[in-house]
Each structure stands twice: as structure tokens, then as C-alpha cells.
């Protein structure tokens, strides 16, 4: 399953509107913590088929800001969201983003 990069509010809207469980990852390409978290996210996706998307927070700041506003969740980077039926079911950030944590959130 390919991972999508969201560059516009329209792409974000389409992604959020899709049925089923989805992972949305906010990534800062200049942050070592974000790089580690992104590697954990990628490791999870290697073994699991789940719809996912990434927002590069510096390059696509309006999209990143839209997530914070839409779900009323303070922006952090790195940050991951489990979305289902247009709602955030789980989210975490920084060092708490691990392959195991993602797996536990999806298996609830």
C-alpha cells in the first residue's frame, strides 16, 4: 500500500474522508527525533497493510496547521494520528512514536 504525501488541504480532506483506519504522520525533515519516529512508522508499515499519509511540516505548513485546527490537537512534530471515520482515535508524539505503540493503537 503506497504512502501518500499530503500537499494541500484538499488532499487532507480526501484522506480524512476515506473509510477505515488510517495513519497520518507529521514529519519534520530537519529533526533527528522526527527521523527516528519516522523510521518506526515505516517499520510498522512494512509489516502491516494500513492506509497512511505523511505531512512534511516545514514544506506544507498550511496542511499541518489545518490538522491541528480541525482536530483541536496542539501541533507537535513528529506526531502521529490514528484516524477512523473522520475522527482522531489515538495520537502521540516524539519518542512515544514506536512500531509497538502504533500496533497497539490499531489493534484496540
PDB file of C-alpha atoms in Angstrom:
ATOM      1  CA  UNK A   1       0.000   0.000   0.000  1.00  0.00           C
ATOM      2  CA  UNK A   2       1.579   3.255  -1.032  1.00  0.00           C
ATOM      3  CA  UNK A   3       2.052   6.077   1.384  1.00  0.00           C
ATOM      4  CA  UNK A   4       0.783   9.422   0.269  1.00  0.00           C
ATOM      5  CA  UNK A   5       2.317  12.798   0.947  1.00  0.00           C
ATOM      6  CA  UNK A   6      -0.315  15.472   1.538  1.00  0.00           C
ATOM      7  CA  UNK A   7       0.482  18.846  -0.024  1.00  0.00           C
ATOM      8  CA  UNK A   8      -2.910  20.569   0.085  1.00  0.00           C
ATOM      9  CA  UNK A   9      -5.991  20.975   2.264  1.00  0.00           C
ATOM     10  CA  UNK A  10      -7.958  19.204  -0.495  1.00  0.00           C
ATOM     11  CA  UNK A  11      -5.675  16.162  -0.269  1.00  0.00           C
ATOM     12  CA  UNK A  12      -6.051  16.217   3.515  1.00  0.00           C
ATOM     13  CA  UNK A  13      -9.855  16.348   3.169  1.00  0.00           C
ATOM     14  CA  UNK A  14      -9.832  13.374   0.781  1.00  0.00           C
ATOM     15  CA  UNK A  15      -7.569  11.350   3.073  1.00  0.00           C
ATOM     16  CA  UNK A  16      -9.618  12.053   6.213  1.00  0.00           C
ATOM     17  CA  UNK A  17     -12.876  11.239   4.390  1.00  0.00           C
ATOM     18  CA  UNK A  18     -11.770   7.711   3.431  1.00  0.00           C
ATOM     19  CA  UNK A  19     -13.389   4.844   5.318  1.00  0.00           C
ATOM     20  CA  UNK A  20     -11.484   2.639   7.721  1.00  0.00           C
ATOM     21  CA  UNK A  21      -8.467   3.143   9.930  1.00  0.00           C
ATOM     22  CA  UNK A  22      -5.677   5.383   8.626  1.00  0.00           C
ATOM     23  CA  UNK A  23      -2.392   6.695   9.956  1.00  0.00           C
ATOM     24  CA  UNK A  24      -1.345  10.300   9.492  1.00  0.00           C
ATOM     25  CA  UNK A  25       2.240  11.240  10.323  1.00  0.00           C
ATOM     26  CA  UNK A  26       3.570  14.780  10.727  1.00  0.00           C
ATOM     27  CA  UNK A  27       7.266  14.772   9.895  1.00  0.00           C
ATOM     28  CA  UNK A  28       9.986  17.383  10.252  1.00  0.00           C
ATOM     29  CA  UNK A  29      12.806  16.582   7.841  1.00  0.00           C
ATOM     30  CA  UNK A  30      15.333  18.537   9.930  1.00  0.00           C
ATOM     31  CA  UNK A  31      14.608  16.966  13.327  1.00  0.00           C
ATOM     32  CA  UNK A  32      16.525  13.882  14.489  1.00  0.00           C
ATOM     33  CA  UNK A  33      13.673  12.848  16.818  1.00  0.00           C
ATOM     34  CA  UNK A  34      11.278  13.035  13.875  1.00  0.00           C
ATOM     35  CA  UNK A  35      13.648  10.937  11.758  1.00  0.00           C
ATOM     36  CA  UNK A  36      13.700   8.218  14.428  1.00  0.00           C
ATOM     37  CA  UNK A  37       9.910   8.316  14.782  1.00  0.00           C
ATOM     38  CA  UNK A  38       9.502   8.205  11.001  1.00  0.00           C
ATOM     39  CA  UNK A  39      11.695   5.083  10.881  1.00  0.00           C
ATOM     40  CA  UNK A  40       9.444   3.430  13.494  1.00  0.00           C
ATOM     41  CA  UNK A  41       6.388   4.413  11.435  1.00  0.00           C
ATOM     42  CA  UNK A  42       7.961   2.965   8.269  1.00  0.00           C
ATOM     43  CA  UNK A  43       8.919  -0.229  10.128  1.00  0.00           C
ATOM     44  CA  UNK A  44       5.296  -0.668  11.182  1.00  0.00           C
ATOM     45  CA  UNK A  45       4.062  -0.130   7.610  1.00  0.00           C
ATOM     46  CA  UNK A  46       6.497  -2.735   6.242  1.00  0.00           C
ATOM     47  CA  UNK A  47       4.685  -5.453   8.186  1.00  0.00           C
ATOM     48  CA  UNK A  48       1.134  -4.085   8.132  1.00  0.00           C
ATOM     49  CA  UNK A  49      -1.279  -3.036   5.417  1.00  0.00           C
ATOM     50  CA  UNK A  50      -2.805   0.229   6.551  1.00  0.00           C
ATOM     51  CA  UNK A  51      -3.673   3.366   4.632  1.00  0.00           C
ATOM     52  CA  UNK A  52      -1.212   6.093   5.571  1.00  0.00           C
ATOM     53  CA  UNK A  53      -0.115   9.604   4.714  1.00  0.00           C
ATOM     54  CA  UNK A  54       2.668  11.982   5.665  1.00  0.00           C
ATOM     55  CA  UNK A  55       2.699  15.753   6.040  1.00  0.00           C
ATOM     56  CA  UNK A  56       6.097  17.450   5.914  1.00  0.00           C
ATOM     57  CA  UNK A  57       5.547  20.172   8.481  1.00  0.00           C
ATOM     58  CA  UNK A  58       8.023  22.720   7.144  1.00  0.00           C
ATOM     59  CA  UNK A  59       7.301  22.231   3.453  1.00  0.00           C
ATOM     60  CA  UNK A  60       3.496  22.023   3.798  1.00  0.00           C
ATOM     61  CA  UNK A  61       2.819  24.121   6.879  1.00  0.00           C
ATOM     62  CA  UNK A  62      -0.770  25.120   5.924  1.00  0.00           C
ATOM     63  CA  UNK A  63      -1.737  21.435   5.763  1.00  0.00           C
ATOM     64  CA  UNK A  64      -0.013  20.740   9.077  1.00  0.00           C
ATOM     65  CA  UNK A  65      -1.797  23.704  10.676  1.00  0.00           C
ATOM     66  CA  UNK A  66      -5.128  22.510   9.275  1.00  0.00           C
ATOM     67  CA  UNK A  67      -4.744  19.191  11.129  1.00  0.00           C
ATOM     68  CA  UNK A  68      -4.180  20.987  14.442  1.00  0.00           C
ATOM     69  CA  UNK A  69      -7.184  23.247  13.851  1.00  0.00           C
ATOM     70  CA  UNK A  70      -9.546  20.570  12.537  1.00  0.00           C
ATOM     71  CA  UNK A  71      -8.966  18.117  15.377  1.00  0.00           C
ATOM     72  CA  UNK A  72      -8.191  20.691  18.109  1.00  0.00           C
ATOM     73  CA  UNK A  73      -4.920  18.935  18.903  1.00  0.00           C
ATOM     74  CA  UNK A  74      -1.859  21.059  19.563  1.00  0.00           C
ATOM     75  CA  UNK A  75       0.728  20.762  16.801  1.00  0.00           C
ATOM     76  CA  UNK A  76       3.827  18.772  17.606  1.00  0.00           C
ATOM     77  CA  UNK A  77       6.486  17.297  15.399  1.00  0.00           C
ATOM     78  CA  UNK A  78       6.869  14.431  14.991  1.00  0.00           C
ATOM     79  CA  UNK A  79       3.270  13.487  15.618  1.00  0.00           C
ATOM     80  CA  UNK A  80       1.095  10.553  14.566  1.00  0.00           C
ATOM     81  CA  UNK A  81      -2.672  10.194  14.399  1.00  0.00           C
ATOM     82  CA  UNK A  82      -4.914   7.173  14.040  1.00  0.00           C
ATOM     83  CA  UNK A  83      -7.986   8.322  12.143  1.00  0.00           C
ATOM     84  CA  UNK A  84     -11.222   6.412  11.720  1.00  0.00           C
ATOM     85  CA  UNK A  85     -14.454   7.739  10.238  1.00  0.00           C
ATOM     86  CA  UNK A  86     -13.062  11.275  10.159  1.00  0.00           C
ATOM     87  CA  UNK A  87     -12.122  11.306  13.848  1.00  0.00           C
ATOM     88  CA  UNK A  88      -8.869  11.004  15.746  1.00  0.00           C
ATOM     89  CA  UNK A  89      -8.997   7.758  17.744  1.00  0.00           C
ATOM     90  CA  UNK A  90      -5.420   7.992  19.062  1.00  0.00           C
ATOM     91  CA  UNK A  91      -2.424  10.291  18.750  1.00  0.00           C
ATOM     92  CA  UNK A  92       1.012  10.667  20.236  1.00  0.00           C
ATOM     93  CA  UNK A  93       4.287  12.425  19.543  1.00  0.00           C
ATOM     94  CA  UNK A  94       8.062  12.403  19.818  1.00  0.00           C
ATOM     95  CA  UNK A  95       9.699   9.356  21.460  1.00  0.00           C
ATOM     96  CA  UNK A  96       6.308   7.732  22.121  1.00  0.00           C
ATOM     97  CA  UNK A  97       6.002   7.006  18.377  1.00  0.00           C
ATOM     98  CA  UNK A  98       7.163   3.396  18.159  1.00  0.00           C
ATOM     99  CA  UNK A  99       6.283   0.433  15.982  1.00  0.00           C
ATOM    100  CA  UNK A 100       4.774  -1.280  19.052  1.00  0.00           C
ATOM    101  CA  UNK A 101       2.736   1.759  20.105  1.00  0.00           C
ATOM    102  CA  UNK A 102       1.271   2.077  16.603  1.00  0.00           C
ATOM    103  CA  UNK A 103       0.430  -1.629  16.592  1.00  0.00           C
ATOM    104  CA  UNK A 104      -1.303  -1.392  19.971  1.00  0.00           C
ATOM    105  CA  UNK A 105      -3.332   1.632  18.854  1.00  0.00           C
ATOM    106  CA  UNK A 106      -4.500  -0.107  15.683  1.00  0.00           C
ATOM    107  CA  UNK A 107      -5.430  -3.304  17.483  1.00  0.00           C
ATOM    108  CA  UNK A 108      -7.735  -1.659  20.010  1.00  0.00           C
TER     109      UNK A 108
END
